């Protein structure tokens, strides 16, 4: 019995190590804002969300599987939340049942397992009832399968059988073991036996006045005898105690897995609620297979920016179908980085099976998403800035596979424009020739115009919009690179007070 | 040959030592006590010492053992024999438990187990020996005995009975109903495995690998009174099987054939020695089977060495064992060894003694090839601490001892003398030494005489001079090589000065400390 909410046929591996570029991705794409909204302060949920988002899927079918599950959750948020809380309570309840540190005897192990399973009986029943009540209104393959499993496997007959075992395992009528003769005629291969359908036969043996033949009676004062007897019993129930304890572990493990997988969707529901309050547009993206270069979106907004600002932001359209390369140039603080981040986040979220903050989004999946952003000067002064950038780039190349995506933000600008452009040009060329998709934000005119000349058909050129009076609209439109990024405007703004326009927007925009 | 006379150590039963001899007086001088200690370490139960104190009387007896060694040195056979002795050890351990434990049915079960192990060991040994390429009369006749024994009525009877009894007991399966403070014992009647049923019920929850909660129970040979009580009740329920066990115990109270026990013990003699020399062989030292002549006193050994020293050095300073050659041909009888101290003279003298003694035990000896003499007695005269209670000075003591030796020695004896007459002037030492050598020459026995008195080396045509050598460029470095060479007068003087610590390097050392 498995939850199978994140994958149709396998468990999510919660213990795999984090991806190599976890820190870079989190920082560059401002995942923190997303994770905060998803987890609402719960560190456990945060961890779950981070793991799922950073372990992307690369199969469109798997993505659709999750999207369907999420649709169900968004349609019935209160059911999901109740279910989640119920499961957490169950897990907490199991912890409360005392485990003695030195649980060395089989009887003690058996005893504890019985207690846990008695507690679990009711919880399992309740779980089944939730499944039965909601099977009609949850349409995703994931939930259908889960509810079906719960209904089938946790029926009343089964739960009665479980209860029956738990009663018998208390051995109120005594224990029946079989054994054979081993080394030195010691008993060996003790096996717990089923006494048969008529346990009342046993009752006779508990009566003091009746001692049948071949019975050993241990005197009340015989402590050593009592201990030996207990040990004999323990030998007999050893295997059964082990079986029950392991089964207990399995049941608890099932609840834990369900909690974790459901936790991801809870996070998504939280995120959805937070963003909805800002009149965000959502859509479920259309995933395309690896290799089919495509990014087509309308009204794409940067989710993390919205969470930080607390209100709607400008959406953008991109039509990059069949394009290996998207180059974004233009005015400072015109929204270029925001767009790049928006693209990166949307790709990540699509690959985790989530919704994206756009009115339409369609893209191919990547075998890996990498960011290469400029960083501060190396304070240890062990490498120059260019060294550091190239080092990081090399690390990315080590892990890139065909079908990957790299997002560059103002890379290789730490040297003169000509050199930087040449370095960048070679890297970009090599990546695109190797079926890697590249998104590039740059001020290097040499680079941008060179690429523009070479890649007219296979690249898309976007430019941050600027009105004649210097006002930024934060709209990124299609357009060839221009030699200037209008730094004049910014200079004016900072050094001379500006009456008209929205100065704060200039300074707070990307 | 009568069954009980089968021995792989002695060609004639009459050769078996009647009683344990005391340790020969020359053992300590020749470091043979160390060798025997090394051979018997970990094997005290076999009481091998008496074998090492009983040299064999003639060349055929020696040859008998050498041939067994040669058969065993073929590796498979040696390992196979080791396995057999291990199994015999287990049999004895089980028999021990069979006498020590309290409960009758425990004792009897251990006895059965001992018999089963014994039967298996003997049977498979018979099969393996039957297939082996054996050439020594010792092992060939043992094999004949073994095959006859295993085909015989007594053994087959034991075999059938153990299988029967084992089978009966293995077939018992009983139930314990434990209720409160009572245990009710009944025959097993096919009741289902309840643990499996529990496991089945919960199988649907199986996730992945989980912890193993099984408890490990300690095992003691002794039963507690509850187990014993249960066993008694089981015996009541299955009386036939336990009666069979009782019968077995009575009928086979003494199943171990004395020849097998004897073989097991005698085998240890061979295995112990082969184990002892193994590290030295691994280090590249040679061992050989000497020709031992009862009449001719021609003696020869190539690339030989002191076995006790080599055993030690192989561990502490591998690769440093020095081998030497020795020979006495025609009328030569006495080797006079002189030369610088610590040059290996005493070691060489010891080696001569060790070789002869070990040869008479029938074991392979150090060296690539050797021809030795079958001596009747071996005498050693090594330096001893003064014994105040004898009220004799050292010189007097030396003389007294040598007199005793010369009195008891025959022309078939060997005498090894190490540095006599050190407690006197050189002049007296020469005089006394000459007298002794003359006495030895008259007896015509084999002798090794280590001395600092060079003159003795050239006393007659029956003496041979051998000298311990030094590195030519570095005279203080000993090579430990002893070679035939006239005694070097110079070396003698240096030797004396050395003995008193008065050479230049030694003086420097002493004066600066």
Coordinates of N, CA and C in Angstrom, one line a residue, chain A residues 184-185, chain B residues 102-110 223 231-232 235-236 239 242-243 245-246:
Chain A
X184 N 22.4 -31.3 21.9 CA 22.3 -31.6 23.3 C 20.9 -31.7 23.8
X185 N 20.0 -32.0 22.9 CA 18.6 -32.1 23.2 C 18.0 -30.8 23.7
Chain B
X102 N 24.5 -32.7 33.6 CA 23.7 -33.3 34.7 C 22.6 -34.3 34.1
X103 N 22.0 -33.8 33.1 CA 20.8 -34.5 32.7 C 21.1 -35.6 31.8
X104 N 20.5 -36.8 32.1 CA 20.8 -38.0 31.4 C 20.7 -37.9 29.9
X105 N 19.5 -37.3 29.5 CA 19.3 -37.3 28.0 C 20.2 -36.2 27.3
X106 N 20.7 -35.3 28.1 CA 21.6 -34.4 27.5 C 22.9 -35.1 27.3
X107 N 23.4 -35.8 28.3 CA 24.6 -36.6 28.2 C 24.5 -37.5 27.0
X108 N 23.4 -38.2 27.0 CA 23.3 -39.3 25.9 C 23.3 -38.6 24.5
X109 N 22.6 -37.4 24.4 CA 22.6 -36.8 23.1 C 24.0 -36.3 22.7
X110 N 24.8 -35.8 23.6 CA 26.1 -35.4 23.3 C 27.0 -36.6 22.9
X223 N 21.4 -27.2 30.9 CA 20.0 -26.8 30.8 C 19.5 -26.3 32.1
X231 N 12.1 -31.6 28.8 CA 12.8 -32.7 28.1 C 12.3 -34.0 28.6
X232 N 12.2 -34.1 29.9 CA 11.7 -35.3 30.5 C 10.3 -35.7 30.0
X235 N 10.3 -36.9 26.6 CA 10.8 -38.3 26.6 C 9.6 -39.3 27.0
X236 N 8.7 -38.8 27.9 CA 7.6 -39.6 28.2 C 6.6 -39.8 27.1
X239 N 8.4 -42.3 24.1 CA 9.3 -43.2 24.8 C 10.2 -44.1 23.9
X242 N 13.4 -42.3 22.8 CA 14.3 -42.1 23.9 C 14.9 -43.4 24.4
X243 N 14.1 -44.5 24.3 CA 14.6 -45.8 24.6 C 15.7 -46.1 23.7
X245 N 17.7 -44.1 22.3 CA 18.8 -43.3 22.8 C 19.5 -43.9 23.9
X246 N 18.7 -44.4 24.9 CA 19.3 -45.1 26.0 C 20.1 -46.3 25.6

